[in-house]
């Protein structure tokens, strides 16, 4: 029992800060930014699981994030347009009838379900095709990256269906509440933080389970695992699907929090940025992945406010620095400090 | 129990196995020897589904193994080790064994934490003498201990047929001795095929030996018969097989 409390103390402390202190102390604008970083942190958690524990370097999480985001955006647009109405951007592009693809997204349950299950289904299909063929390492990374690029092209090309390059924005209400209200945004922040907390605990549980051991074994010796009677492709597909589901949910939260979804938010660059964030935070620890997303999110905001273009280079430099000097990232450094103190 | 008929394997036109027939009855401890490149590892690869033969059949306990996926063959009760041992260094000895033992449980049942030690795992720990090291990470094990852990992982799976590829290679005299005893013990209630060169080791522990040479079965028989056979002596470069053992390990 005491052990249980001590093990969960850091988590509890962070939870108190996130759920109590932050909403009290931060002004609405800053709280909104933090909510955005927490959305990214949910994606990062999935990357930490798939890449850190499972060895699958996925450079295309933006795809799943985007699918979740678009599902949510479609729902928001449809509620605004009202029954029989058309979303604003469709009117501008001369679309006259609601496309059949859109119809199910009028239901919040279906839309949210699609935001999570859609990405998971795509990951299962992709994983089944790719992992069965024993595609891994750099090939898998490039493939996921290509997928992100392809989705951007698809979204941009279907102007009338997706809002094209501009994506979708101008959302005004969510479940009958005004999105511009501070209280709504605070509520969204709390939901996002809560979702992240629950997913973090669930993922940690998974990593510590026998499945988690199996996943690490697959990462370190896929062929050996096969000769223990397991199907590594299945283990990887399941894990990849879980990480995709997380990214989808994060996308669905991101849309009402930030107020926009567009191809630029889910392409190759944002997908890469998240992987860099996980590396900086420390991919071998789930907490490191979450931390990395928040830290890099803040850093990006802070630097982009001053020198817009510098961020890309700084990010690259930071990535190289971390990979060469502290391959276990911030989490690794913190761990070393803690061990040094107890030793 | 295991029956190979006219098995042929080619790598880019090179015949690694050239019509191998092999029958191993239930409960036997069979040694497989032969010079470097004779095809011993390839033979194990064929049985376990890693390499697909261009011709021939492999039958095990009434099942045709050719074309089956590796993990399905394992589920039929065929376990193997590799020449270079692979244990999962980030996991503890116990976790390695537990992982091996859990292979028949459906994936979703693994979503829980391990509680306690299962009977199969406890037995494997005891047999391999790794109890003291159970909680240590497998990364700190010595070469010999790794091999035992690998054998333990196989035992935890309760297979019917074990294929061990040079389990004593690189071991010290003491370790060899201990491994030999372990093998004899295992052979009491399993069918085992061991790839090994060392004639001394063979004399002490082997019953039946199959000699492989250039992808073909050269001789089969007791250790005495085999080591007295002139063809075997010739294969080992004109030296006596016991000399050939030194430095002949791949
Ligand atoms: N995957 C492979 N590709 C090409 N040649 C191979 C492959 N595996 C084994 N060989 C060749 O097949 C022959 C038999 O190899 P192997 O079965 O490893 O021999 P042994 O284990 O008896 O030393 C060798 O000449 C080896 O070079
Ligand atoms: Mg060999």
XYZ file of C-alpha atoms and ligand atoms in Angstrom:
621
model
C 0.000 0.000 0.000
C 2.708 2.445 1.015
C 4.619 1.391 -2.044
C 1.570 2.062 -4.163
C 1.253 5.584 -2.765
C 4.925 6.350 -3.242
C 4.901 5.075 -6.792
C 1.942 7.246 -7.668
C 3.095 10.351 -5.828
C 4.651 12.097 -8.833
C 1.566 11.382 -10.884
C -0.730 12.697 -8.145
C 1.354 15.859 -7.774
C 1.241 16.550 -11.506
C -2.499 15.835 -11.535
C -3.127 18.371 -8.755
C -1.081 21.005 -10.544
C -2.805 20.311 -13.847
C -6.370 20.016 -12.601
C -6.391 22.572 -9.761
C -3.506 24.982 -9.929
C -3.333 25.583 -13.676
C -7.002 26.549 -14.155
C -6.794 28.900 -11.152
C -3.519 30.548 -12.003
C -3.361 30.740 -15.793
C -5.239 33.357 -17.738
C -7.670 31.904 -20.284
C -5.340 32.452 -23.232
C -2.478 30.565 -21.556
C -4.786 27.833 -20.342
C -5.980 27.380 -23.910
C -2.395 26.979 -25.049
C -1.747 24.412 -22.342
C -4.861 22.525 -23.436
C -3.406 22.440 -26.949
C -0.115 21.020 -25.679
C -1.995 18.413 -23.705
C -3.735 17.323 -26.911
C -0.308 16.852 -28.443
C 0.777 15.055 -25.299
C -1.950 12.474 -25.861
C -0.530 11.817 -29.335
C 2.952 11.704 -27.820
C 1.815 9.113 -25.298
C 0.796 6.896 -28.193
C 4.145 7.487 -29.889
C 5.900 6.649 -26.628
C 4.031 3.354 -26.565
C 4.501 2.441 -30.230
C 8.040 3.729 -30.678
C 9.550 3.720 -27.193
C 8.172 0.365 -26.078
C 7.340 -1.270 -29.389
C 10.159 0.023 -31.588
C 7.771 1.210 -34.302
C 8.986 4.600 -35.425
C 5.772 6.077 -36.678
C 6.240 9.319 -38.559
C 2.617 9.586 -39.556
C 0.657 10.022 -36.334
C -0.669 13.238 -37.866
C -2.840 11.043 -40.074
C -4.715 9.581 -37.110
C -4.762 12.913 -35.322
C -6.190 14.474 -38.466
C -8.875 11.820 -38.935
C -10.009 12.383 -35.347
C -9.926 16.131 -35.844
C -11.888 16.077 -39.075
C -14.515 13.747 -37.582
C -15.044 16.217 -34.753
C -14.992 19.221 -37.074
C -17.619 17.640 -39.301
C -19.880 17.162 -36.317
C -19.406 20.767 -35.198
C -20.059 22.097 -38.683
C -23.215 20.053 -39.048
C -24.700 21.135 -35.723
C -24.052 24.729 -36.708
C -25.624 24.325 -40.131
C -28.674 22.787 -38.488
C -30.923 20.121 -40.015
C -30.906 20.350 -43.800
C -28.293 23.115 -43.720
C -24.867 23.069 -45.326
C -21.531 23.942 -43.692
C -20.282 27.416 -44.672
C -17.320 26.279 -46.762
C -19.520 24.002 -48.854
C -21.763 26.907 -49.700
C -18.685 28.888 -50.786
C -17.440 26.022 -52.961
C -20.824 25.666 -54.613
C -21.763 22.309 -53.120
C -25.542 22.036 -53.105
C -26.306 18.846 -51.315
C -24.721 17.359 -48.225
C -22.319 14.584 -49.322
C -23.374 11.131 -48.105
C -20.033 10.738 -46.332
C -20.990 13.562 -44.017
C -24.396 12.288 -42.943
C -23.322 10.040 -40.029
C -21.302 12.849 -38.452
C -24.437 14.716 -37.441
C -24.576 12.347 -34.472
C -22.100 13.246 -31.724
C -21.778 9.618 -30.669
C -21.000 8.438 -34.176
C -18.630 11.338 -34.775
C -16.680 10.684 -31.583
C -16.764 6.970 -32.277
C -15.363 7.562 -35.740
C -12.718 9.888 -34.349
C -11.279 6.991 -32.333
C -12.336 3.868 -34.213
C -11.578 5.266 -37.661
C -7.876 5.736 -36.929
C -7.750 2.390 -35.130
C -9.304 0.627 -38.109
C -6.867 2.277 -40.484
C -3.978 1.268 -38.238
C -5.219 -2.317 -38.140
C -5.428 -2.470 -41.934
C -2.040 -0.849 -42.340
C -0.455 -2.940 -39.605
C -1.838 -6.176 -40.968
C -0.517 -5.417 -44.433
C 2.831 -4.056 -43.342
C 3.830 -6.079 -40.292
C 2.849 -9.393 -41.881
C 5.280 -8.609 -44.668
C 7.861 -7.943 -41.972
C 8.315 -4.361 -43.030
C 10.029 -2.593 -40.161
C 12.574 -0.014 -39.107
C 13.211 2.761 -41.575
C 10.849 1.250 -44.146
C 7.972 1.438 -41.745
C 8.913 4.998 -40.805
C 9.003 6.127 -44.426
C 5.749 4.386 -45.173
C 3.917 6.155 -42.367
C 5.428 9.424 -43.485
C 4.226 8.835 -47.026
C 0.777 8.182 -45.632
C 0.795 11.597 -43.944
C 1.799 13.247 -47.204
C -0.893 11.344 -49.088
C -3.624 12.353 -46.661
C -2.687 16.022 -47.049
C -2.952 15.739 -50.822
C -6.282 13.987 -50.506
C -7.709 16.609 -48.143
C -6.470 19.550 -50.184
C -7.836 18.052 -53.385
C -11.361 17.539 -52.056
C -12.183 21.190 -51.463
C -15.951 20.736 -51.364
C -15.763 17.763 -49.013
C -13.031 18.840 -46.628
C -12.554 22.580 -46.910
C -9.327 22.080 -48.891
C -6.185 23.879 -47.766
C -8.059 26.041 -45.298
C -9.592 23.091 -43.584
C -12.469 23.860 -41.265
C -12.750 26.643 -38.755
C -15.313 29.066 -37.283
C -16.768 26.727 -34.719
C -19.150 28.433 -32.351
C -20.663 25.887 -30.072
C -20.095 22.450 -28.633
C -22.965 20.461 -27.113
C -24.954 23.686 -26.828
C -22.197 25.641 -25.095
C -20.559 28.734 -26.495
C -16.972 27.907 -27.448
C -15.881 31.511 -27.011
C -16.820 31.458 -23.313
C -13.946 31.136 -20.840
C -15.900 28.610 -18.826
C -16.340 26.368 -21.869
C -12.642 26.565 -22.608
C -11.800 25.812 -18.996
C -14.101 22.827 -19.146
C -12.414 21.657 -22.338
C -9.048 22.046 -20.689
C -10.156 19.940 -17.732
C -11.575 17.258 -20.008
C -8.353 17.154 -22.022
C -6.208 16.938 -18.904
C -8.505 14.253 -17.504
C -8.375 12.211 -20.696
C -4.600 12.469 -20.769
C -4.374 11.382 -17.128
C -6.620 8.379 -17.616
C -4.842 7.335 -20.814
C -1.476 7.730 -19.134
C -2.478 5.434 -16.278
C -4.011 2.909 -18.659
C -0.937 2.913 -20.889
C 1.360 2.552 -17.911
C -0.716 -0.395 -16.774
C -0.427 -1.928 -20.226
C 3.319 -1.420 -20.358
C 3.713 -3.111 -16.986
C 1.497 -6.012 -17.957
C 2.686 -9.193 -19.604
C 1.602 -7.705 -22.898
C 4.031 -4.870 -22.236
C 6.831 -7.372 -21.661
C 5.905 -9.089 -24.882
C 5.962 -5.762 -26.689
C 9.470 -4.983 -25.456
C 10.522 -8.479 -26.472
C 9.140 -7.899 -29.965
C 11.060 -4.632 -30.135
C 14.330 -6.272 -29.104
C 14.031 -9.591 -30.883
C 11.084 -9.963 -33.182
C 12.374 -13.185 -34.715
C 13.035 -14.762 -31.370
C 9.507 -13.926 -30.254
C 8.167 -15.722 -33.287
C 9.927 -18.871 -32.122
C 8.313 -18.512 -28.727
C 5.006 -19.102 -30.465
C 3.733 -15.539 -30.664
C 2.772 -13.640 -33.760
C 4.792 -10.407 -33.608
C 2.701 -8.873 -36.389
C -0.384 -9.161 -34.210
C 1.339 -7.653 -31.174
C 2.572 -4.738 -33.248
C -0.738 -4.201 -34.991
C -2.622 -4.074 -31.693
C -0.122 -1.593 -30.263
C -0.112 0.537 -33.371
C -3.912 0.615 -33.309
C -3.944 1.739 -29.682
C -1.540 4.564 -30.473
C -3.673 5.515 -33.478
C -6.804 5.599 -31.331
C -5.086 7.941 -28.904
C -4.023 10.248 -31.712
C -7.582 10.248 -33.055
C -9.045 11.164 -29.688
C -6.431 13.899 -29.328
C -7.465 15.287 -32.711
C -11.113 15.301 -31.651
C -10.233 17.288 -28.512
C -7.913 19.602 -30.412
C -10.628 20.954 -32.707
C -12.878 22.591 -30.081
C -9.818 23.606 -28.015
C -7.957 25.352 -30.828
C -10.846 26.084 -33.150
C -9.409 24.840 -36.404
C -8.350 21.732 -38.283
C -6.485 21.896 -41.565
C -4.067 19.792 -43.605
C -1.151 21.869 -42.330
C -1.834 20.567 -38.812
C -1.529 16.900 -39.661
C 1.038 16.564 -42.451
C 4.624 15.416 -42.425
C 6.031 18.331 -40.429
C 3.649 18.217 -37.460
C 4.003 14.428 -37.356
C 7.775 14.762 -37.244
C 7.606 17.503 -34.636
C 5.777 15.167 -32.308
C 8.351 12.431 -32.745
C 11.092 14.969 -32.007
C 9.174 16.059 -28.915
C 8.972 12.455 -27.716
C 12.695 11.988 -28.323
C 13.497 15.157 -26.413
C 11.247 14.175 -23.520
C 12.547 10.616 -23.509
C 10.899 7.870 -25.489
C 11.759 5.081 -23.086
C 9.476 6.493 -20.416
C 5.831 7.276 -21.033
C 6.098 10.322 -18.785
C 9.013 11.489 -20.914
C 6.865 11.435 -24.035
C 4.157 13.513 -22.352
C 6.690 15.924 -20.888
C 8.408 16.320 -24.236
C 5.174 17.275 -25.963
C 4.358 19.937 -23.389
C 7.893 21.343 -23.210
C 8.310 21.454 -26.973
C 4.851 22.945 -27.338
C 5.770 25.762 -24.996
C 9.151 26.241 -26.627
C 7.549 26.464 -30.036
C 5.089 29.117 -28.909
C 7.766 31.087 -27.113
C 10.232 31.074 -29.999
C 7.745 31.492 -32.813
C 6.465 34.637 -31.108
C 9.904 36.171 -31.509
C 11.596 34.618 -34.537
C 9.168 32.692 -36.647
C 11.592 30.793 -38.849
C 14.205 30.123 -36.209
C 12.100 27.478 -34.524
C 12.559 24.859 -37.221
C 16.339 25.077 -36.989
C 16.358 25.243 -33.247
C 14.170 22.184 -33.129
C 16.521 20.310 -35.431
C 19.526 21.334 -33.390
C 17.822 20.301 -30.165
C 16.951 16.922 -31.639
C 20.540 16.246 -32.660
C 21.782 17.449 -29.309
C 19.462 15.152 -27.405
C 20.153 12.157 -29.613
C 23.907 12.502 -29.211
C 24.207 13.694 -25.626
C 21.162 12.314 -23.854
C 19.527 9.603 -25.920
C 17.057 8.964 -23.140
C 15.890 12.565 -23.223
C 14.778 14.723 -20.330
C 13.231 11.745 -18.564
C 16.583 9.963 -18.724
C 18.370 12.976 -17.232
C 15.807 13.308 -14.447
C 16.113 9.612 -13.712
C 19.865 9.932 -13.461
C 19.566 12.839 -11.039
C 17.120 10.913 -8.908
C 19.318 7.819 -8.815
C 22.333 9.929 -7.932
C 20.418 11.431 -5.025
C 19.260 8.133 -3.588
C 22.627 6.470 -4.103
C 7.399 -38.470 -34.348
C 9.579 -36.341 -36.639
C 10.041 -37.429 -40.207
C 11.865 -35.626 -42.995
C 11.723 -37.031 -46.505
C 13.987 -35.977 -49.341
C 14.244 -32.389 -48.088
C 16.007 -29.991 -50.448
C 16.915 -26.393 -49.716
C 18.524 -24.025 -52.177
C 20.036 -20.596 -51.635
C 20.475 -18.906 -55.005
C 21.100 -22.215 -56.693
C 23.372 -23.466 -53.910
C 22.128 -26.755 -52.453
C 22.322 -26.314 -48.708
C 20.276 -29.465 -48.157
C 20.341 -32.054 -50.897
C 17.786 -34.732 -50.199
C 17.846 -35.265 -46.457
C 15.919 -38.123 -44.872
C 15.689 -38.103 -41.130
C 13.478 -39.952 -38.698
C 13.555 -39.232 -35.006
C 11.268 -41.386 -32.865
C 9.513 -40.093 -29.786
C 11.686 -39.778 -26.696
C 15.032 -39.925 -28.463
C 18.055 -37.737 -27.803
C 19.587 -37.299 -31.245
C 22.854 -35.569 -31.973
C 23.419 -33.887 -35.290
C 27.031 -33.306 -36.294
C 28.945 -32.317 -39.377
C 31.579 -29.830 -40.496
C 30.979 -26.146 -40.997
C 28.392 -25.404 -43.626
C 27.133 -28.981 -43.667
C 23.571 -27.734 -43.351
C 22.839 -28.470 -39.689
C 21.373 -25.066 -38.906
C 19.511 -25.094 -42.192
C 17.956 -28.403 -41.226
C 16.657 -26.905 -37.987
C 15.458 -23.868 -39.908
C 13.435 -26.105 -42.194
C 11.799 -27.966 -39.334
C 10.877 -24.742 -37.539
C 9.548 -22.959 -40.596
C 12.253 -20.327 -40.931
C 13.437 -21.707 -44.257
C 11.131 -23.235 -46.826
C 12.407 -26.301 -48.656
C 12.114 -26.404 -52.455
C 11.170 -30.066 -52.219
C 10.471 -32.756 -49.683
C 8.233 -33.142 -46.687
C 8.533 -32.507 -42.980
C 6.050 -34.254 -40.762
C 5.725 -33.915 -37.028
C 3.207 -35.826 -34.925
C 0.877 -36.215 -37.868
C 1.168 -32.620 -39.083
C 2.764 -31.411 -42.257
C 5.091 -28.567 -41.272
C 6.140 -27.210 -44.659
C 4.551 -23.845 -45.355
C 3.327 -23.373 -41.815
C 4.132 -20.122 -40.014
C 6.863 -20.253 -37.411
C 4.645 -19.472 -34.453
C 2.132 -22.088 -35.534
C 4.847 -24.730 -35.595
C 5.848 -23.690 -32.097
C 2.247 -24.125 -31.028
C 2.369 -27.708 -32.246
C 5.071 -28.277 -29.668
C 8.335 -27.676 -31.496
C 10.798 -25.383 -29.698
C 14.233 -24.269 -30.770
C 17.245 -22.266 -29.685
C 19.598 -20.347 -31.930
C 23.328 -20.610 -32.356
C 23.702 -17.102 -31.004
C 21.530 -16.961 -27.942
C 18.825 -14.358 -27.793
C 17.319 -13.556 -24.435
C 15.461 -10.363 -23.758
C 17.976 -8.290 -21.885
C 15.578 -5.673 -20.626
C 13.425 -8.276 -18.940
C 14.303 -10.256 -15.849
C 15.062 -13.963 -15.984
C 11.639 -14.629 -14.546
C 9.931 -12.381 -17.074
C 11.755 -14.098 -19.912
C 10.496 -17.459 -18.705
C 7.011 -16.141 -18.054
C 6.884 -14.705 -21.550
C 7.845 -18.069 -22.990
C 5.314 -19.900 -20.848
C 2.422 -17.604 -21.773
C 2.453 -18.267 -25.485
C -0.751 -20.248 -25.506
C -2.830 -17.642 -23.701
C -4.905 -15.391 -25.936
C -3.335 -11.974 -26.337
C -5.958 -10.080 -24.349
C -5.346 -12.160 -21.245
C -1.807 -10.800 -21.193
C -3.125 -7.312 -20.454
C -2.821 -8.039 -16.767
C 0.255 -7.956 -14.618
C 1.995 -11.182 -13.817
C 1.006 -12.523 -10.428
C 3.298 -15.063 -8.864
C 5.119 -17.775 -10.701
C 3.352 -20.411 -12.727
C 4.124 -24.072 -12.294
C 5.800 -24.378 -15.682
C 8.041 -21.398 -14.935
C 8.973 -22.657 -11.478
C 9.881 -26.005 -12.972
C 12.016 -24.428 -15.683
C 13.797 -22.304 -13.067
C 14.537 -25.339 -10.958
C 15.727 -27.490 -13.832
C 18.088 -24.868 -15.195
C 19.250 -23.863 -11.729
C 18.525 -20.199 -12.310
C 16.342 -19.684 -9.221
C 18.823 -17.364 -7.551
C 18.932 -15.155 -10.608
C 15.179 -15.043 -11.170
C 14.778 -11.348 -10.412
C 17.951 -10.240 -12.180
C 17.794 -8.682 -15.578
C 18.768 -11.137 -18.288
C 21.292 -8.605 -19.579
C 23.690 -9.388 -16.734
C 23.821 -13.140 -17.317
C 27.013 -14.873 -18.390
C 27.195 -16.679 -21.703
C 26.468 -20.037 -20.126
C 23.599 -18.724 -18.040
C 22.033 -17.247 -21.147
C 22.087 -20.607 -22.853
C 20.437 -22.187 -19.828
C 17.857 -19.456 -19.742
C 17.103 -20.161 -23.376
C 16.728 -23.842 -22.664
C 14.602 -22.931 -19.654
C 12.379 -20.801 -21.860
C 11.871 -23.786 -24.108
C 11.081 -26.031 -21.159
C 8.547 -23.525 -19.824
C 6.679 -23.976 -23.076
C 6.412 -27.714 -22.461
C 7.279 -28.637 -26.033
C 7.340 -32.188 -27.360
C 10.359 -31.669 -29.565
C 13.352 -29.495 -28.700
C 15.910 -28.408 -31.271
C 19.100 -27.022 -29.777
C 21.657 -25.445 -32.080
C 25.102 -25.788 -30.517
C 24.043 -25.197 -26.929
C 27.507 -25.742 -25.442
C 29.499 -23.686 -27.953
C 31.737 -21.242 -26.133
C 31.077 -22.762 -22.734
C 33.704 -23.572 -20.142
C 34.358 -27.176 -19.115
C 32.184 -26.875 -16.029
C 29.383 -25.300 -17.933
C 29.528 -28.018 -20.573
C 29.322 -30.650 -17.918
C 26.304 -29.021 -16.377
C 24.627 -28.546 -19.738
C 25.249 -32.186 -20.571
C 23.499 -33.262 -17.393
C 20.654 -30.879 -18.154
C 20.294 -32.354 -21.638
C 20.214 -35.904 -20.334
C 17.573 -34.881 -17.833
C 15.481 -33.161 -20.453
C 15.822 -36.112 -22.797
C 14.154 -38.318 -20.195
C 10.773 -36.824 -21.004
C 11.238 -34.966 -24.300
C 12.380 -35.668 -27.813
C 15.557 -33.670 -28.350
C 17.790 -32.920 -31.319
C 21.122 -31.321 -30.466
C 23.608 -29.880 -32.915
C 27.081 -30.384 -31.508
C 30.609 -31.017 -32.763
C 32.515 -31.917 -29.708
C 33.193 -35.678 -29.885
C 34.056 -35.847 -26.214
C 30.723 -34.315 -25.365
C 29.043 -36.719 -27.755
C 30.691 -39.753 -26.234
C 29.466 -38.780 -22.824
C 25.927 -37.830 -23.640
C 24.856 -39.055 -27.057
C 22.964 -42.144 -27.995
C 22.287 -41.815 -31.707
C 24.256 -39.541 -33.999
C 23.441 -38.306 -37.472
C 26.334 -36.968 -39.513
C 25.511 -34.366 -42.096
C 27.909 -33.490 -44.891
C 27.380 -31.154 -47.825
C 23.649 -31.191 -47.372
C 23.344 -34.970 -47.196
C 23.122 -37.494 -44.411
C 26.476 -39.242 -44.427
C 26.074 -41.783 -41.642
C 23.722 -42.507 -38.818
C 24.368 -44.699 -35.821
C 25.781 -44.925 -32.340
C 28.710 -42.729 -31.321
C 31.112 -45.647 -31.654
C 29.886 -46.610 -35.103
C 29.993 -43.048 -36.323
C 33.390 -42.132 -34.986
C 34.857 -45.349 -36.366
C 33.415 -44.747 -39.824
C 36.170 -43.889 -42.340
C 33.906 -41.566 -44.286
C 33.303 -39.482 -41.189
C 37.024 -39.308 -40.506
C 37.641 -38.177 -44.038
C 35.003 -35.505 -43.833
C 36.758 -34.076 -40.814
C 39.757 -33.367 -43.058
C 41.491 -36.650 -42.540
C 41.787 -36.046 -38.833
C 40.133 -38.034 -36.189
C 36.732 -36.550 -35.386
C 37.810 -35.799 -31.828
C 40.556 -33.489 -33.147
C 38.214 -31.920 -35.621
C 36.017 -30.741 -32.822
C 38.435 -27.967 -31.954
C 37.788 -24.789 -33.853
C 35.045 -26.365 -35.919
C 32.191 -24.501 -34.396
C 29.947 -22.244 -36.402
N 20.170 -17.614 -45.601
C 21.160 -18.151 -46.342
N 21.457 -17.652 -47.561
C 22.427 -18.191 -48.315
N 23.176 -19.232 -47.944
C 22.940 -19.779 -46.744
C 21.921 -19.267 -45.876
N 21.913 -20.013 -44.746
C 22.881 -20.935 -44.907
N 23.496 -20.811 -46.094
C 24.555 -21.678 -46.624
O 24.124 -22.994 -46.515
C 25.170 -23.827 -46.078
C 24.750 -24.548 -44.823
O 24.729 -23.638 -43.751
P 24.358 -24.036 -42.263
O 23.126 -24.814 -42.271
O 24.373 -22.781 -41.463
O 25.591 -24.939 -41.851
P 26.008 -25.489 -40.428
O 25.016 -25.035 -39.429
O 26.043 -26.955 -40.613
O 27.380 -24.942 -40.163
C 26.366 -22.938 -45.885
O 27.197 -23.068 -47.037
C 25.814 -21.567 -45.782
O 26.712 -20.629 -46.304
Mg 25.159 -23.880 -37.808
